[in-house]
Coordinates of C-alpha atoms and ligand atoms in Angstrom, one line a residue:
X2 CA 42.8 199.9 48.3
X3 CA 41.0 197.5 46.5
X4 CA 43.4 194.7 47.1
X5 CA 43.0 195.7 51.0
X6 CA 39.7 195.0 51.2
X7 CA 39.9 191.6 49.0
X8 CA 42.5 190.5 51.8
X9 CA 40.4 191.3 54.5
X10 CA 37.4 189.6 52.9
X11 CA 39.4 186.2 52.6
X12 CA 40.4 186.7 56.3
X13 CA 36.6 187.0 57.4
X14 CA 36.2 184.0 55.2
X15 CA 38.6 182.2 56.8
X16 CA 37.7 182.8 60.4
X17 CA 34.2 182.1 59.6
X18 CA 35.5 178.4 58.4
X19 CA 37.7 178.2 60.9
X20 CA 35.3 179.2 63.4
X21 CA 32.5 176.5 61.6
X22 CA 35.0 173.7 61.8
X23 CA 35.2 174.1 65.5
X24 CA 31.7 174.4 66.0
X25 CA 31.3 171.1 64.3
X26 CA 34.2 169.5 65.8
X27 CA 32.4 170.4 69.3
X28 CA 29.0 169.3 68.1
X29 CA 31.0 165.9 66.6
X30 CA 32.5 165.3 70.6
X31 CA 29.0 166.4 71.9
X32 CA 27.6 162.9 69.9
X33 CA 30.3 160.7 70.6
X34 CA 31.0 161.3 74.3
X35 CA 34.6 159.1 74.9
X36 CA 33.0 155.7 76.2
X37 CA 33.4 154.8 80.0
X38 CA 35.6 152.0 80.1
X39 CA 33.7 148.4 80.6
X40 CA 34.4 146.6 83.4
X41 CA 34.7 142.9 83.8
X42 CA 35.8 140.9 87.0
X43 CA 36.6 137.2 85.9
X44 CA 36.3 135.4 89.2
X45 CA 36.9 131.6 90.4
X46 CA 36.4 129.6 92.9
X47 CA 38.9 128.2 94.7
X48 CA 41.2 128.6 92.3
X49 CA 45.2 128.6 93.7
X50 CA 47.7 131.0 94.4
X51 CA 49.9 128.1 92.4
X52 CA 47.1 126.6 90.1
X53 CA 48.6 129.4 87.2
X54 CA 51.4 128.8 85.3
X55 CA 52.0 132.9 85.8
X56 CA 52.3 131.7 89.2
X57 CA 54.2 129.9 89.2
X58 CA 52.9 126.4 88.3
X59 CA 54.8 123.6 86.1
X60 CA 52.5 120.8 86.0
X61 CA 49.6 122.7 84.9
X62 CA 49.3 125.2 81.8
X63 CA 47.1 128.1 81.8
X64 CA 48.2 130.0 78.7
X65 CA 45.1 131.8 78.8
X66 CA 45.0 133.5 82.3
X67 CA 49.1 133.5 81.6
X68 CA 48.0 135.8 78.5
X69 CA 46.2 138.2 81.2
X70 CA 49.2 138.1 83.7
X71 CA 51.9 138.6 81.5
X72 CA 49.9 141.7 80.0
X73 CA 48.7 143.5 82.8
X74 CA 49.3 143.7 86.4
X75 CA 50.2 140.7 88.6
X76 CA 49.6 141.0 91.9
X77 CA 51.8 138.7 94.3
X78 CA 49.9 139.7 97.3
X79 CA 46.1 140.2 96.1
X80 CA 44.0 139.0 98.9
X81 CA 39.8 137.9 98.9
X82 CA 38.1 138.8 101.8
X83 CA 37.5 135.6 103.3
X84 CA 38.8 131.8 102.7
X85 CA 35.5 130.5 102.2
X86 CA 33.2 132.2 99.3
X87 CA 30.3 133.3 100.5
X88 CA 31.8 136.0 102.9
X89 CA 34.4 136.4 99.8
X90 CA 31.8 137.7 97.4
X91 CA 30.0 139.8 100.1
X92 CA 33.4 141.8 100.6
X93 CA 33.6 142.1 96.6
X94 CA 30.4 143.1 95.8
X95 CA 29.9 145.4 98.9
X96 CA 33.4 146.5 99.9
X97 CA 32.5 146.0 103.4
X98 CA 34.4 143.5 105.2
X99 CA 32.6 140.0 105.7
X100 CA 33.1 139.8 109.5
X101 CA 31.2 143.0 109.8
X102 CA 27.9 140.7 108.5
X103 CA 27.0 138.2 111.1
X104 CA 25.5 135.6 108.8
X105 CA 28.2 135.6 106.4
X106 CA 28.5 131.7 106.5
X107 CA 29.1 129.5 104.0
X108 CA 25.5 129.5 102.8
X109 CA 23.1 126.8 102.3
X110 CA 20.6 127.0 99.0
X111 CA 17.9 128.0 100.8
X112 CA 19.6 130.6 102.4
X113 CA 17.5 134.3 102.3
X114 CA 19.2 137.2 100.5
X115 CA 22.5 137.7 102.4
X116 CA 23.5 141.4 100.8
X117 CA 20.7 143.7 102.0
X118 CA 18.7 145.8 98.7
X119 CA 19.4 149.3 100.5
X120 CA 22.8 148.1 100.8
X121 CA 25.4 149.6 98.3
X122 CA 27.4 147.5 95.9
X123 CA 30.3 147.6 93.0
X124 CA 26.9 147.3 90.0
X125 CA 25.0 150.0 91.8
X126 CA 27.5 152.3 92.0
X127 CA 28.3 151.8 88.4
X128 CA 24.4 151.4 87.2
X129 CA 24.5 155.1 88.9
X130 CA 27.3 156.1 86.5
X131 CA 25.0 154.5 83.5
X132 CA 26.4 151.5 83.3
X133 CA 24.3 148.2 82.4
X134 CA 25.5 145.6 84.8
X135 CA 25.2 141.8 84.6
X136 CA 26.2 138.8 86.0
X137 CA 26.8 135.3 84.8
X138 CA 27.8 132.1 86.8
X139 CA 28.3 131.5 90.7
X140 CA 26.1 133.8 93.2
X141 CA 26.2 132.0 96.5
X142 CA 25.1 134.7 98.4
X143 CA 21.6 133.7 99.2
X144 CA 18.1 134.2 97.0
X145 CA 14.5 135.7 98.7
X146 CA 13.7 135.8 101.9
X147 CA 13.5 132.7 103.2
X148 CA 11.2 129.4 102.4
X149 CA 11.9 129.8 98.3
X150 CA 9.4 129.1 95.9
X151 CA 11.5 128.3 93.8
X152 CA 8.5 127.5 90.9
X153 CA 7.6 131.4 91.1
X154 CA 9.9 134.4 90.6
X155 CA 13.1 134.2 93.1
X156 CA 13.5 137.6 94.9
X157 CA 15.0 139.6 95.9
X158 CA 18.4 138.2 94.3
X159 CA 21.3 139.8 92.5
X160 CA 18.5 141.8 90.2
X161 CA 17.5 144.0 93.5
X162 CA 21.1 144.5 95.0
X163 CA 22.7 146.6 91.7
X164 CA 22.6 143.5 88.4
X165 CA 20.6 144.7 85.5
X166 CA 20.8 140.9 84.6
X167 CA 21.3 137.4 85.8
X168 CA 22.4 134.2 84.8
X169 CA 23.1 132.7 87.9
X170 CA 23.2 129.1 90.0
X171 CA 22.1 129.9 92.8
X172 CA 24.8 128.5 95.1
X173 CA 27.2 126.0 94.3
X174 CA 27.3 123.0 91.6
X175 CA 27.7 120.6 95.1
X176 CA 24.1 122.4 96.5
X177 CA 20.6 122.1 95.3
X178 CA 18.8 124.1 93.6
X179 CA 20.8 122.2 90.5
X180 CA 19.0 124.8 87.9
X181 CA 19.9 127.8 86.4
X182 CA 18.0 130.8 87.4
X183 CA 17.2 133.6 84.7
X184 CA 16.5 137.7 85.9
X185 CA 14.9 135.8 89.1
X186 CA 12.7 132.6 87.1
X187 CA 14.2 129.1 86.9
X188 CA 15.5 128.0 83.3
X189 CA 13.4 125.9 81.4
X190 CA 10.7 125.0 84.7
X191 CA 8.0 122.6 83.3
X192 CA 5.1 124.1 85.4
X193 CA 3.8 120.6 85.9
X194 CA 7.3 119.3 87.5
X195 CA 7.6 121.9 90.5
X196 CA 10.8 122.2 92.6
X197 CA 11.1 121.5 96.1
X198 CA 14.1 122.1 97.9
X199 CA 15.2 121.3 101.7
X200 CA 17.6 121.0 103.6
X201 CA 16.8 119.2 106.7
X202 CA 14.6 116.6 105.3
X203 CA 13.9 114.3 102.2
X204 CA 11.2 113.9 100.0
X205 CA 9.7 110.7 100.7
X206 CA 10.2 107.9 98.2
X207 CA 13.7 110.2 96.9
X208 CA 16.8 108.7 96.5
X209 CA 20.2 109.6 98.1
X210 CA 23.9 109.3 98.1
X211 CA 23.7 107.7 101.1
X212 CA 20.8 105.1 100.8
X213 CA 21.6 104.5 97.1
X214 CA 25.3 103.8 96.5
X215 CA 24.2 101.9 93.5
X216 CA 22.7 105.4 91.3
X217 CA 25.9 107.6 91.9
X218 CA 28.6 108.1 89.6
X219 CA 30.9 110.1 91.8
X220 CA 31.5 108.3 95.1
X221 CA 31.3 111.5 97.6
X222 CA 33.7 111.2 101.0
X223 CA 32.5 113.4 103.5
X224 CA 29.0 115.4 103.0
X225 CA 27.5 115.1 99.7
X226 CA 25.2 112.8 100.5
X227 CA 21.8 113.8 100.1
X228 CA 19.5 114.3 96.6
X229 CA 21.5 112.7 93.5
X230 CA 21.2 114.7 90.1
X231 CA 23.1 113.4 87.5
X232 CA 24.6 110.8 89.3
X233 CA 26.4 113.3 91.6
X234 CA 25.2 113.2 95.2
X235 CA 24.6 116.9 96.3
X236 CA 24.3 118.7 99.7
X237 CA 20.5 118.9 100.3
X238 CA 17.3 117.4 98.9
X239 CA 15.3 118.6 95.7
X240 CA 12.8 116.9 94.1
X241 CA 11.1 117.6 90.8
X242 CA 12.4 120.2 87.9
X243 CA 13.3 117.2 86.0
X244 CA 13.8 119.7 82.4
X245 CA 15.2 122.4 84.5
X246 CA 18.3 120.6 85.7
X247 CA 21.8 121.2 84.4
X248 CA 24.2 119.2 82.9
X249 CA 27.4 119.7 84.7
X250 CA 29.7 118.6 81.8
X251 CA 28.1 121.6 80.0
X252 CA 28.0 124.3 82.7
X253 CA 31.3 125.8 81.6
X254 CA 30.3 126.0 78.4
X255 CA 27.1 127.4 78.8
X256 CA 27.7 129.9 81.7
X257 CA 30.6 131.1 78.3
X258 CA 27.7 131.3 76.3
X259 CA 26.4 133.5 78.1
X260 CA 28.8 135.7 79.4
X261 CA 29.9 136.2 75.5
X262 CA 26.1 136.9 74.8
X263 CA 26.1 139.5 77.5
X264 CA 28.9 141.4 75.8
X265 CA 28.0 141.3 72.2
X266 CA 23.8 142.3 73.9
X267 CA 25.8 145.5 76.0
X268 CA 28.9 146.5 74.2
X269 CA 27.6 149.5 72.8
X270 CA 26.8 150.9 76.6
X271 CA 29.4 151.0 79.4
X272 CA 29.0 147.2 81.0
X273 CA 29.6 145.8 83.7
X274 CA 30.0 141.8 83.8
X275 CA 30.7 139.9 87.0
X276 CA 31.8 136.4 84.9
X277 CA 31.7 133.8 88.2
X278 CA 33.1 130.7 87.0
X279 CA 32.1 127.5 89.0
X280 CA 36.0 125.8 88.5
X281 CA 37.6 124.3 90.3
X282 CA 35.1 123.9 93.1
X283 CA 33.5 120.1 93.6
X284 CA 32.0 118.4 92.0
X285 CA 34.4 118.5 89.3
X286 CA 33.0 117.9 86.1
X287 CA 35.1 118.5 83.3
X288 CA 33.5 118.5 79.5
X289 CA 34.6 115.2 78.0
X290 CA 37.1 117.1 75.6
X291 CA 39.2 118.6 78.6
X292 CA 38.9 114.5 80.3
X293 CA 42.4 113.4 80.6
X294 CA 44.3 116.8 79.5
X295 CA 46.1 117.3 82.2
X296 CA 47.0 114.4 84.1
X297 CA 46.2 115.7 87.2
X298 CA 42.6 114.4 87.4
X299 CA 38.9 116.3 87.3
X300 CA 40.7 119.3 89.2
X301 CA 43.2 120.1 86.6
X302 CA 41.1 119.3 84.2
X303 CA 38.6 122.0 84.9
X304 CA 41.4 124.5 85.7
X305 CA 42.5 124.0 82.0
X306 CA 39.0 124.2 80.9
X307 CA 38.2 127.4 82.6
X308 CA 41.7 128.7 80.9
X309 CA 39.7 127.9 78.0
X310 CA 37.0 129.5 78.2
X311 CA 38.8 133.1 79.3
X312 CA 40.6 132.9 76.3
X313 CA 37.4 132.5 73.9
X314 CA 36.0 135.0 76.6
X315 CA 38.4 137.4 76.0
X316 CA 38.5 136.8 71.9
X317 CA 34.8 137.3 72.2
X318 CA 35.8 141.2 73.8
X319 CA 38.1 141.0 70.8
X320 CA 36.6 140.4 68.1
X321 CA 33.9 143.3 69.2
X322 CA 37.3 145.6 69.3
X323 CA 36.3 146.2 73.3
X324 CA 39.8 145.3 74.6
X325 CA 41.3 148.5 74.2
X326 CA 38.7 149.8 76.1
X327 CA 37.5 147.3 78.9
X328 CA 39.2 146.9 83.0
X329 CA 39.7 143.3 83.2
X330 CA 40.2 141.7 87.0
X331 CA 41.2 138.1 87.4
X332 CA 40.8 136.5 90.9
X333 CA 39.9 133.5 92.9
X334 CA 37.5 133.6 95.7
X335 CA 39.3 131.9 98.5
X336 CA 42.2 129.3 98.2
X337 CA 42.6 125.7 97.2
X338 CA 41.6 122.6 98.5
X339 CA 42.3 119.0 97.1
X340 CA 39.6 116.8 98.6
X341 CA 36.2 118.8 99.5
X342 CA 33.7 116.1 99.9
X343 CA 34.8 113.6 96.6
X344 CA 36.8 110.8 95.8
X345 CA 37.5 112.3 92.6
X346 CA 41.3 112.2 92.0
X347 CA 42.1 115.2 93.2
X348 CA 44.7 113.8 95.7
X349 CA 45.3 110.4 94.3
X350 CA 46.8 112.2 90.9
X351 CA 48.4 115.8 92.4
X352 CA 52.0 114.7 91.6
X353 CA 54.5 117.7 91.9
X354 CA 51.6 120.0 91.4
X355 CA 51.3 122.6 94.5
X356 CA 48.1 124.3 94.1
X357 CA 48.6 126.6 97.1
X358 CA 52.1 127.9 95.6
X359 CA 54.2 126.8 98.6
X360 CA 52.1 129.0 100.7
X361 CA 50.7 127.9 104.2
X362 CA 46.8 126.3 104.4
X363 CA 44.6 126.6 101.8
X364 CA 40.8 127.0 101.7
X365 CA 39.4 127.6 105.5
X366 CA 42.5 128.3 106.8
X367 CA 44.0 131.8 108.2
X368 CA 47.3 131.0 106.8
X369 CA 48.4 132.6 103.9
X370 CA 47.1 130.0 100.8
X371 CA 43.2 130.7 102.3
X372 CA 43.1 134.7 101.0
X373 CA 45.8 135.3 98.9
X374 CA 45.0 134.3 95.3
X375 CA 45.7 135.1 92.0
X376 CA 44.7 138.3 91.3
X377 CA 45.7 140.2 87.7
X378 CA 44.5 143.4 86.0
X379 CA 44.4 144.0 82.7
X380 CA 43.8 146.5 80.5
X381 CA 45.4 146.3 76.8
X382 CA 47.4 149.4 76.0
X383 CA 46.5 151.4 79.3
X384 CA 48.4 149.5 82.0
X385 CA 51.7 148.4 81.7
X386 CA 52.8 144.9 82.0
X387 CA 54.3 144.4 85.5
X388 CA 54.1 142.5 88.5
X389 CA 53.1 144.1 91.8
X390 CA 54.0 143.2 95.2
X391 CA 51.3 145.6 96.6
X392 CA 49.4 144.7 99.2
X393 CA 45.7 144.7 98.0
X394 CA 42.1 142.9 98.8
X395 CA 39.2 142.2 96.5
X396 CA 36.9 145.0 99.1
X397 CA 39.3 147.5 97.5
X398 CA 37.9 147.4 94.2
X399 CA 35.0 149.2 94.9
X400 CA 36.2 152.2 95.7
X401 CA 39.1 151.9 93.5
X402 CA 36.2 151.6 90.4
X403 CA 34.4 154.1 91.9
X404 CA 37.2 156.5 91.2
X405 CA 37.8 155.3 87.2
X406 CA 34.3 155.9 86.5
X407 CA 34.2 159.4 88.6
X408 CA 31.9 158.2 91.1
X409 CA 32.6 159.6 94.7
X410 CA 30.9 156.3 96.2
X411 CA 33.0 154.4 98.8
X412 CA 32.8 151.1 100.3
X413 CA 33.0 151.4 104.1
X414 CA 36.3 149.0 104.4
X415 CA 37.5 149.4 100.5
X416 CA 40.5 152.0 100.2
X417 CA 40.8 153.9 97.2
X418 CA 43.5 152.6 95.1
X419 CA 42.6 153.0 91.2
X420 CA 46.3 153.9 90.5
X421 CA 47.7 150.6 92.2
X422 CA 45.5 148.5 90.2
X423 CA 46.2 150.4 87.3
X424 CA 50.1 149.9 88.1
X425 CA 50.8 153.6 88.4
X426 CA 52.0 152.9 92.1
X427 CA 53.3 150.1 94.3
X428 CA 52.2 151.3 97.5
X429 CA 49.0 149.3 98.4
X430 CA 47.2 148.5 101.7
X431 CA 49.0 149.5 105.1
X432 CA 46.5 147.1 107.3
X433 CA 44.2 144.4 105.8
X434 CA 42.0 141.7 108.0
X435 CA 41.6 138.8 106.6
X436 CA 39.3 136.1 107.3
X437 CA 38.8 132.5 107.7
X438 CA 35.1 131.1 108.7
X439 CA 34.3 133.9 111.0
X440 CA 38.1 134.1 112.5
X441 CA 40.3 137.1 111.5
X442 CA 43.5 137.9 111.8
X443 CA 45.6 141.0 110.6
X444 CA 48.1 141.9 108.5
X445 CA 50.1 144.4 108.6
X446 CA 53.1 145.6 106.5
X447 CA 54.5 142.4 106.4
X448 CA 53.4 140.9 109.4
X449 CA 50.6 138.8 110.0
X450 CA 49.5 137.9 113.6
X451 CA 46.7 135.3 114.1
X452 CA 45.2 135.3 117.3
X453 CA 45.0 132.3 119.4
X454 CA 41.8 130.2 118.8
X455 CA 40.5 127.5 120.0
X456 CA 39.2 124.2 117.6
X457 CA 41.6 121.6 115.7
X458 CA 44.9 122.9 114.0
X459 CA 44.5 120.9 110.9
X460 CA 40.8 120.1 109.3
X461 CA 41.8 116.1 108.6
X462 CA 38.6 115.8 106.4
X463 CA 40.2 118.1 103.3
X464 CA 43.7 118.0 105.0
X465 CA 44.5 121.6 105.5
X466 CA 45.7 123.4 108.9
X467 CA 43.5 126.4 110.0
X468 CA 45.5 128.5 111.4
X469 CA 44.2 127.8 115.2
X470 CA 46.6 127.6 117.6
X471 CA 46.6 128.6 121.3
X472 CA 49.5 130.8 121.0
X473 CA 49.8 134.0 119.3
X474 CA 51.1 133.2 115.9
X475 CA 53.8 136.3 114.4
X476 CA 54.8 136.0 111.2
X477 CA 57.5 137.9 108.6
X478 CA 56.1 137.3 105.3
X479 CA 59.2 139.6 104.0
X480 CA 61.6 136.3 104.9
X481 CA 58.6 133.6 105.7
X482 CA 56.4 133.2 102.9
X483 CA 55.3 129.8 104.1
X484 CA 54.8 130.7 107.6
X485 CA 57.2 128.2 109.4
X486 CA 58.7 130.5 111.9
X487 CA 56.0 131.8 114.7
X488 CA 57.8 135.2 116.2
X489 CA 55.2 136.1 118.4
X490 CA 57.5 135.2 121.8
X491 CA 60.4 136.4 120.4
X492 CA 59.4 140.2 119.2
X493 CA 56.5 141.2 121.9
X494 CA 56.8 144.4 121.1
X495 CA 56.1 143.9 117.3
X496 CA 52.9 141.2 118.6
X497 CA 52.0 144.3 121.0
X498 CA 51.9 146.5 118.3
X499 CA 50.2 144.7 115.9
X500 CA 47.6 143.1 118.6
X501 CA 46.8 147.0 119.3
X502 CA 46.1 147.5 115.6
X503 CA 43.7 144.8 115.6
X504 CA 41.2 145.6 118.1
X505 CA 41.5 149.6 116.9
X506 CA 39.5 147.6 113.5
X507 CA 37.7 145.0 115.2
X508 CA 36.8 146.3 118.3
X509 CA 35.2 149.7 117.3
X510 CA 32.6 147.4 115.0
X511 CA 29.7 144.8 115.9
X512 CA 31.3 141.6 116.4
X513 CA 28.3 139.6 115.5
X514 CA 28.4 136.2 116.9
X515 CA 32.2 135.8 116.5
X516 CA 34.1 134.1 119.1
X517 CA 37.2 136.2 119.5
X518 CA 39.0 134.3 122.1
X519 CA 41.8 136.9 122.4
X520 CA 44.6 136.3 125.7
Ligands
NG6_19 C1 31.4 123.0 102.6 C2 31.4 121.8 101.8 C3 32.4 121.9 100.6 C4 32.1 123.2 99.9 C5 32.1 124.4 100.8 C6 31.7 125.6 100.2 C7 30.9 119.7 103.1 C8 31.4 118.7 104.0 N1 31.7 120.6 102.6 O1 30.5 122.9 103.7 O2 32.3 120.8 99.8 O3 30.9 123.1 99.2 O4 31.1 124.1 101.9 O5 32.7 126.1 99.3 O6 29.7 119.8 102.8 S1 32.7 127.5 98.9 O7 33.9 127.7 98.0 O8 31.5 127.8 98.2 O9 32.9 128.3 100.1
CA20 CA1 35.1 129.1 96.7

């Protein structure tokens, strides 16, 4: 009897422990909630579809951005929105296509505030889901609301459309404003040397590319002639913010600095960093330790010191121990071009190099080289190192976020498709417009029809055809990856089809000021 009740007394006992571990266990999980993944989008400009060794490139090492292809996802046929980067980064950050936005233009620095605050974006769907979002680098996608002062707080800008923080130039190393611009104030402004910037007229007594051949250091060849800073002639006129302007041989350097600050600030919360490196976009200004290291001239040269700095980037995420736990996308904002506006070697030294991969056109153009871009995901330990010939577009990657983090939020044109980027699934995109300086054209499956329309079939300036033709252009990209066999007279049916398919997207929308000059 006696022993009876001892047994039961240890079996109460034990419960109770057991039960008490449990408890704890639950309280232990109840503390330390499993971390939403950080996400990171590492995005260039006018970086190549064959500018990466991954890609495909021999004359050029990025063993860097190879590290991030080879380990994750690479996508064959990733697409930006547009060929040109403003309209690019609208589509990203909004997942709405570009064409739908009338002034989605190459912008101008003085440009007003092109996303609208009440509109929705990839940070404020993810500051919604408590994440602390930031950007560092490139923004090009207009400051304020027209005539800037540029010598008082600069709003709205990326701070009122979803970014917790910003490190930003405001819209391309080739445009004035040539300052950074901190959370909306210019970087180290001496009040007594105020900034004026325009863009019609210049300051009287102010030199220029064009009036003062003599004070530049990079000879520009078509635009790029206005206000000189640092002996590179820019597009537009500024005056004043001596202290404030950057060095451009530093820029890479610095916009790192800064991106790796913002991790090591945030890597306790869930973050979000939009890393918009400047490379290889004009001017070209390599760091004096990358000068020479490729052969190819400035443009390599900034390639392979971007591939630097993603791979101090990512020992940055690291060393912190976040890679096991951070969504890293690679992409380019639009294709590439040799000669924007420089004599800079770009042409001169290109060799056997092919920055556009073999692929039709390049930046402007409709053909394939002016969306489709390198575009990886990585993920150590979660996704599976693969490449994916998925169809899929940077507007996508809203709603495809949206769905890691558990937010319902969709972008109005971004499809859902978390498991393709994650490389759980091959099937991508059915339809996809793309677009080229306010023209479109779709793709579908593996066809691509362009429209007829009307303007010059090759851009002679930076060399690279457009697309614009007066026929209907048909192409097979299953057996005509460089475009060089036009189908459109010899399968109507398929041109019908896809022509029908087109104005189902584009006719049911506001065309803005788009000059669709369908037959
Ligand atoms: C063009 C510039 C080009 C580049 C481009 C914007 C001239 C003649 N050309 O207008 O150099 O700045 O705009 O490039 O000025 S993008 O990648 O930001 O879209
Ligand atoms: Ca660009």
């Amino acid at each position: 009897m006696k022993k009876k009740r001892f047994h039961n007394i240890l079996l109460i006992l034990i419960v109770g422990v057991l039960f008490s571990a449990c408890q704890q266990n639950e309280k232990k999980n109840e503390k330390e909630p499993t971390k939403s993944p950080n996400i990171i989008f590492i995005y260039m400009d006018d970086l190549g579809y064959g500018d990466v060794s991954a890609y495909g490139a021999k004359n050029l090492h990025t063993p860097n951005i190879d590290k991030l292809a080879n380990g994750g996802v690479r996508f064959t046929d990733g697409h930006a929105t547009s060929a040109t980067c403003t309209p690019s980064r609208y589509g990203l950050l909004t997942g709405v296509y570009p064409w739908r936005n009338k002034d989605a233009k190459i912008l101008p620095g003085t440009a007003p505030l092109l996303i609208g605050t009440d509109q929705f974006t990839v940070p404020k769907m993810l500051k919604e889901k408590g994440y602390h979002t930031g950007i560092v680098g490139k923004w090009h996608l207009g400051l304020g609301t027209g005539n800037t002062n540029w010598n008082k707080k600069v709003t709205p800008g990326p701070n009122e459309v979803g970014f917790d923080y910003s490190y930003i130039l405001a819209a391309t190393q080739d445009r004035v404003p040539t300052v950074y611009i901190e959370d909306g104030y210019v970087v180290g402004l001496d009040p007594n040397d105020p900034i004026e910037v325009d863009y019609e007229n210049n300051f009287e007594g102010e030199p220029t590319g064009k009036n003062n051949p003599e004070l530049v250091t990079m000879k520009w060849h078509h635009g790029h002639n206005n206000s000189i800073v640092n002996g590179v002639p820019r597009i537009g006129f500024m005056k004043g913010g001596e202290a404030a302007k950057w060095s451009d041989v530093d820029m890479a350097d610095h916009f790192l600095a800064k991106a790796k600050q913002y991790v090591i600030d945030h890597k306790e919360e869930p973050f979000f960093l939009y890393y918009a490196m400047q490379q290889p976009h004009v001017p070209r200004t390599p760091h004096p330790r990358f000068v020479g290291k490729t052969g190819l001239g400035p443009r390599g040269d900034v390639i392979a010191e971007a591939d630097w700095c993603i791979g101090e980037f990512i020992n940055t995420l690291d060393k912190e121990g976040l890679l096991e736990n951070t969504l890293i996308v690679f992409t380019s904002d639009n294709g590439p071009v040799l000669n924007d506006g420089y004599y800079d070697d770009a042409v001169e030294k290109i060799g056997n190099h092919t920055p556009n991969g073999g692929l039709r056109g390049g930046k402007y153009s409709l053909f394939e080289a002016g969306t489709r871009v390198p575009f990886i995901t990585y993920w150590k330990g979660k996704i599976e190192p693969q490449v994916s010939d998925a169809l899929i577009c940077q507007v996508d990657l809203l709603s495809s976020i949206a769905s890691l983090v558990g937010s319902e939020k969709k972008g109005q044109d971004s499809e859902a498709l978390l498991d393709v980027f994650m490389g759980e699934n091959k099937q991508g995109r059915d339809e996809l417009i793309i677009e080229a300086t306010t023209r479109t054209a779709l793709r579908k499956g593996k066809w691509l029809m362009i429209p007829p329309y009307n303007g010059s079939a090759k851009n002679k300036l930076v060399n690279i055809e457009l697309g614009n033709s007066t026929a209907y252009q048909l192409y097979n990209l299953n057996d005509d990856i460089a475009q060089q066999n036009n189908l459109a007279d010899k399968n109507p049916e398929k041109l019908a089809e896809m022509l029908s398919a087109f104005k189902t997207i584009r006719g049911k929308e506001n065309m803005g000021t788009q000059k669709l000059e369908l037959k």
